Tab-separated table of N, CA and C in Angstrom:
chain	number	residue	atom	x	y	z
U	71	UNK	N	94.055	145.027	118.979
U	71	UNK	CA	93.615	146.299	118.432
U	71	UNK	C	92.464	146.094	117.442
U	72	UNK	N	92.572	144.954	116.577
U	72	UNK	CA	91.783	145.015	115.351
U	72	UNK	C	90.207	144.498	116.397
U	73	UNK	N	90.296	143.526	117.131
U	73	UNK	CA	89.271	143.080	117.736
U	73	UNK	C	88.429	144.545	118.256
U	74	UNK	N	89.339	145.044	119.017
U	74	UNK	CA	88.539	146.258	119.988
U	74	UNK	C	87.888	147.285	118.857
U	75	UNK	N	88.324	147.656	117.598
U	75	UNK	CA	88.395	148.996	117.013
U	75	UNK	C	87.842	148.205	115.547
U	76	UNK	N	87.827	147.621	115.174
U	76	UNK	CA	87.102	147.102	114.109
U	76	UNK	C	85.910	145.776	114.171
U	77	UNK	N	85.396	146.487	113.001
U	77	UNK	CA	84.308	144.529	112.968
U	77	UNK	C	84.885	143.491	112.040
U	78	UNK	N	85.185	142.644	112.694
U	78	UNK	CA	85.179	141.656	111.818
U	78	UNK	C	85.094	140.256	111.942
U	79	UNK	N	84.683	139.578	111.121
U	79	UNK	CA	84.141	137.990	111.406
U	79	UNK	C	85.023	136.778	111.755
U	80	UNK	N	85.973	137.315	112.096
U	80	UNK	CA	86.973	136.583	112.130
U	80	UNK	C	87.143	136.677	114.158
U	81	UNK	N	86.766	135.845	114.901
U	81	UNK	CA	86.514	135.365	115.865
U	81	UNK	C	88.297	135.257	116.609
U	82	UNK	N	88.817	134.527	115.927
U	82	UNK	CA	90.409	134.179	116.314
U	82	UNK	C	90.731	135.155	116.710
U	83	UNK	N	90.964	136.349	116.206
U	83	UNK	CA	91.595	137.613	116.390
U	83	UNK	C	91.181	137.596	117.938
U	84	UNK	N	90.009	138.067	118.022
U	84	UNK	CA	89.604	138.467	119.575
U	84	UNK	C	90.014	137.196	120.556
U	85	UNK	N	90.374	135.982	119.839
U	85	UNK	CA	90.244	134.556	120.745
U	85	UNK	C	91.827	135.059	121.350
U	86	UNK	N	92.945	135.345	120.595
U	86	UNK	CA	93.901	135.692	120.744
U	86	UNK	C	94.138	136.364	121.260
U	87	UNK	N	93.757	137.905	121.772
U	87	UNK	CA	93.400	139.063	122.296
U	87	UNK	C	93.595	138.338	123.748
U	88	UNK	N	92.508	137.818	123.573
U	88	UNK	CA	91.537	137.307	125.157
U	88	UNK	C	93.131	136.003	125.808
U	89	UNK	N	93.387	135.404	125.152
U	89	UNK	CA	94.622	134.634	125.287
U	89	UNK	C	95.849	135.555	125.591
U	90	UNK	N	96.471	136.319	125.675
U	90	UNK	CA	97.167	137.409	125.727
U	90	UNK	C	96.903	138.230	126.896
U	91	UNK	N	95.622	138.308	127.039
U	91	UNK	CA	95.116	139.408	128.184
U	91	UNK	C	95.101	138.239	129.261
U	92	UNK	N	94.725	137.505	129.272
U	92	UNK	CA	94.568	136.218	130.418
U	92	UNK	C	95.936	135.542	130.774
U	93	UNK	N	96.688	134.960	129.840
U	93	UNK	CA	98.237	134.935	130.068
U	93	UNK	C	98.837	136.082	131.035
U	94	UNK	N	98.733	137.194	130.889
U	94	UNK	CA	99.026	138.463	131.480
U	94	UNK	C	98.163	139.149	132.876
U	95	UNK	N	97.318	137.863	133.332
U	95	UNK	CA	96.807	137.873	134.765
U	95	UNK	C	95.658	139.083	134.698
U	96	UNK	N	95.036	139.675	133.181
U	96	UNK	CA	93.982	140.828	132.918
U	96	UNK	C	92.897	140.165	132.646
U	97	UNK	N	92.210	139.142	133.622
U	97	UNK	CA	91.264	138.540	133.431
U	97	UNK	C	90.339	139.180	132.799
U	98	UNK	N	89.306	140.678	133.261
U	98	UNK	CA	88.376	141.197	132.979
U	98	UNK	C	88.377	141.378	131.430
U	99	UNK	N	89.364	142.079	130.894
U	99	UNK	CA	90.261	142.192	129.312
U	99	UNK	C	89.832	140.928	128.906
U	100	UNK	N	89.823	139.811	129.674
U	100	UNK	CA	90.331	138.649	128.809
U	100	UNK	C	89.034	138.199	128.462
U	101	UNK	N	88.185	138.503	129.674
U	101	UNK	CA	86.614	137.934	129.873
U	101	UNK	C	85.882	138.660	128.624
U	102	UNK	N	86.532	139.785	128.385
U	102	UNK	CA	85.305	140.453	127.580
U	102	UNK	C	86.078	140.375	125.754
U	103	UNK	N	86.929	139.881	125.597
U	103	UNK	CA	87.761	139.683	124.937
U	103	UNK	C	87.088	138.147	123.956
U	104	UNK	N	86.814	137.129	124.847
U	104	UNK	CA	85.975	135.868	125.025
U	104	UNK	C	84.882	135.977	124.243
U	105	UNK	N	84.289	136.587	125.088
U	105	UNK	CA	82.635	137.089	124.672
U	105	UNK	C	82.637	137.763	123.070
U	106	UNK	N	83.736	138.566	122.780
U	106	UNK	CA	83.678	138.833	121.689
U	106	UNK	C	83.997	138.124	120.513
U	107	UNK	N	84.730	137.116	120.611
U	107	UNK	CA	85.336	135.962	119.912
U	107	UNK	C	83.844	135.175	119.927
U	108	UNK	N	82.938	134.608	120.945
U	108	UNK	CA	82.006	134.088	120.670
U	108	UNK	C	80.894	134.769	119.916
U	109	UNK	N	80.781	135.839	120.139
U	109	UNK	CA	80.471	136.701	119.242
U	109	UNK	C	80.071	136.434	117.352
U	110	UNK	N	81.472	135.975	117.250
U	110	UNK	CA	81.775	135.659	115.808
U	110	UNK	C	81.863	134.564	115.803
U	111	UNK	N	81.874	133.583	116.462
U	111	UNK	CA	81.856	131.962	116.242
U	111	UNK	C	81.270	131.580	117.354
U	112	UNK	N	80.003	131.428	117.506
U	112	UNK	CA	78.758	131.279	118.712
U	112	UNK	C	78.797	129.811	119.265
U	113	UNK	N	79.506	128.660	118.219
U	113	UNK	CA	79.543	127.281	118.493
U	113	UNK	C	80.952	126.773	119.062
U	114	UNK	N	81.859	127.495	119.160
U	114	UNK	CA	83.358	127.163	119.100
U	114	UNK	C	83.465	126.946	120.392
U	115	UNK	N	83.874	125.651	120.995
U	115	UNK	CA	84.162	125.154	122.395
U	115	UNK	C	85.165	125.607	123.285
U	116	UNK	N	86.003	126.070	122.398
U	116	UNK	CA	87.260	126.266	123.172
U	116	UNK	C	87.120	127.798	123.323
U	117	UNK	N	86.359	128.660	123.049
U	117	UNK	CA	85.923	130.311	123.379
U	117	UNK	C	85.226	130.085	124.388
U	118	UNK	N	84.180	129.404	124.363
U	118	UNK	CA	83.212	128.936	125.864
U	118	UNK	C	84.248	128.574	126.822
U	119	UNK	N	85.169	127.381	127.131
U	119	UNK	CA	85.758	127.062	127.937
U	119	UNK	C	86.613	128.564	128.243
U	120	UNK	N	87.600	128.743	127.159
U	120	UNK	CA	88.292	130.175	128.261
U	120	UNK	C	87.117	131.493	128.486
U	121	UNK	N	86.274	131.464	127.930
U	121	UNK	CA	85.416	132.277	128.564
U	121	UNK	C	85.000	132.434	129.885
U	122	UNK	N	84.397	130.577	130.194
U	122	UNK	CA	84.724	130.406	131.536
U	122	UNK	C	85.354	130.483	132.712
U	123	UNK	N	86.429	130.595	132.202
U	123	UNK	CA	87.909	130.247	132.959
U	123	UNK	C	88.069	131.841	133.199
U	124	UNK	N	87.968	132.841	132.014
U	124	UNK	CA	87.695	133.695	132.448
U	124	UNK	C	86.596	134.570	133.620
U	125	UNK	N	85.793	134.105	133.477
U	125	UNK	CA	84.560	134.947	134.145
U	125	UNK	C	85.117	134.350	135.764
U	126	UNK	N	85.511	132.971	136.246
U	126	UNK	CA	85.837	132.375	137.140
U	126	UNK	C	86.932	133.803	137.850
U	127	UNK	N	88.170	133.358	137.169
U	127	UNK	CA	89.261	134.531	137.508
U	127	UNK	C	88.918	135.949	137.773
U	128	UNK	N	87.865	136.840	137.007
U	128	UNK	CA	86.932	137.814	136.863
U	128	UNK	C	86.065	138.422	137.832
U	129	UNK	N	85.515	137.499	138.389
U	129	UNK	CA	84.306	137.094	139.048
U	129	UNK	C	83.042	137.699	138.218
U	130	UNK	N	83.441	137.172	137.011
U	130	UNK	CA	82.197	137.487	136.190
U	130	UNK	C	81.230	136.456	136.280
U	131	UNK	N	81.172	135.544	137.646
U	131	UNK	CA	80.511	134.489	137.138
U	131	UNK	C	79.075	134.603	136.914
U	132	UNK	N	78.621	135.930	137.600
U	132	UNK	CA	77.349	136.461	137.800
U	132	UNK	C	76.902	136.898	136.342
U	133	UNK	N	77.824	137.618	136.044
U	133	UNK	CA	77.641	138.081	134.845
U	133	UNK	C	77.817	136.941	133.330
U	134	UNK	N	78.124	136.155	133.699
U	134	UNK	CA	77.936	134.851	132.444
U	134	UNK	C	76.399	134.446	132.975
U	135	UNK	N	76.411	134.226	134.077
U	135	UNK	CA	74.931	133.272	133.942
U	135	UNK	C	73.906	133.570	133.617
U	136	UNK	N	73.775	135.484	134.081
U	136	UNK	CA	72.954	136.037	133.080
U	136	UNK	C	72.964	136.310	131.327
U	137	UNK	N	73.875	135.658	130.728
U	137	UNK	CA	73.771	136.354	129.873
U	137	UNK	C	73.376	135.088	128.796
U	138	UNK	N	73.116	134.026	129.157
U	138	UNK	CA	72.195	132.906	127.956
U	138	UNK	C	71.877	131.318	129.091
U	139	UNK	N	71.327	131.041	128.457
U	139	UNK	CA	70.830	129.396	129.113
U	139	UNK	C	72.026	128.726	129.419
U	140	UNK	N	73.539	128.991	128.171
U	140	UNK	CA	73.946	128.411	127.741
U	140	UNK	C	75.619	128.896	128.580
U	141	UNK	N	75.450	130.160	128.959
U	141	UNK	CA	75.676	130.999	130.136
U	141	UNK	C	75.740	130.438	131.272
U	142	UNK	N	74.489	129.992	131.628
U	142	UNK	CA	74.229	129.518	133.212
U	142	UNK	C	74.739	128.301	133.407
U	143	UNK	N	74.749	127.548	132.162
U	143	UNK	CA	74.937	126.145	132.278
U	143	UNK	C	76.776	126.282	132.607
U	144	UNK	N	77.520	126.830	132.226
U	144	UNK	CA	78.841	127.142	132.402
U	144	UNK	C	78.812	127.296	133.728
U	145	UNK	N	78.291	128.681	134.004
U	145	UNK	CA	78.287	129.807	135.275
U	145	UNK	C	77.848	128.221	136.638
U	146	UNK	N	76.847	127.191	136.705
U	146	UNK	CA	76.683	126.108	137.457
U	146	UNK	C	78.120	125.638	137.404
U	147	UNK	N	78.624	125.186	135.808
U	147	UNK	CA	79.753	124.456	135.976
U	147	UNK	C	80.798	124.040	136.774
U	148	UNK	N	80.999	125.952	136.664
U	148	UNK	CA	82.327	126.576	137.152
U	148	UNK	C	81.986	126.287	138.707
U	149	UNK	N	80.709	126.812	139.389
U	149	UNK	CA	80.279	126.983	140.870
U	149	UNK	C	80.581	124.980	141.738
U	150	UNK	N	80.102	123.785	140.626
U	150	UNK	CA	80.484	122.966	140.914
U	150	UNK	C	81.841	122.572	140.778
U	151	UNK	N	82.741	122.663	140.088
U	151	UNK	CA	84.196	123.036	140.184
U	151	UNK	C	84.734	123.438	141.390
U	152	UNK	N	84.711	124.587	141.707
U	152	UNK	CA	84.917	125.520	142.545
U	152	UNK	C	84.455	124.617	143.863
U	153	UNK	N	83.513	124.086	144.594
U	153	UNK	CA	82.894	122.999	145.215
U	153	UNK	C	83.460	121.974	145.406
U	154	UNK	N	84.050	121.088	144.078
U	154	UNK	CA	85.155	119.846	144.470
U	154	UNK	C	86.394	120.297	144.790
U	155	UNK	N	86.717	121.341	144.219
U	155	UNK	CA	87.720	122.173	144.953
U	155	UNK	C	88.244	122.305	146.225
U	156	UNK	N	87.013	122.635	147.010
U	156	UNK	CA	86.976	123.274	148.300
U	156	UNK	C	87.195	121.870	149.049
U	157	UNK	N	86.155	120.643	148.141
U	157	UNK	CA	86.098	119.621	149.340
U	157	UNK	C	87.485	119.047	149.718
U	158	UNK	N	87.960	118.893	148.326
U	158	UNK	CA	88.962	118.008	148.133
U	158	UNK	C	90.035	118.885	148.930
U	159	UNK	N	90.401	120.292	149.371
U	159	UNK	CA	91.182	120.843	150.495
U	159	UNK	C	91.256	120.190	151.538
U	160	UNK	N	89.600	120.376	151.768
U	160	UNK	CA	89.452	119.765	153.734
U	160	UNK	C	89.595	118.372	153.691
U	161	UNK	N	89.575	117.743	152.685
U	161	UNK	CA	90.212	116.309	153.364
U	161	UNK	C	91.963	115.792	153.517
């Protein structure tokens, strides 16, 4: 609630939010939930990673890569992921 309906600098709140909404299979919630947590703490690794993880589940992946350098570099990540994935099935 406080994340969605207030400002405040405190990043966790929304990190938690987004942890909660993603636990609960509401990826999109969770994706944008992420973004807002990075928001307030722009360097924090572990908001990038479930951000990712989000947009993946989401299919926001389109929508991360546009949205920084730093974006795309994830949004590749995830697409090579997704790739060893696939191979490692067919064998």
């Amino acid at each position: 609630y406080v994340c969605r309906t207030r400002d405040t600098d405190d990043g966790f709140i929304c990190y938690t939010w987004g942890l909660l909404e993603f636990n609960r299979e509401n990826y999109s919630e969770s994706y944008t939930a992420f973004q807002k947590a990075l928001q307030k703490n722009p360097n924090d690794s572990l908001y990038k990673n479930m951000l990712r993880l989000s947009a993946e589940r989401s299919n926001n992946i389109s929508d991360l890569k546009k949205s920084s350098k730093e974006g795309e570099v994830m949004a590749t990540f995830s697409k090579v992921m997704e790739s060893c994935r696939k191979k490692e099935t067919l064998e």
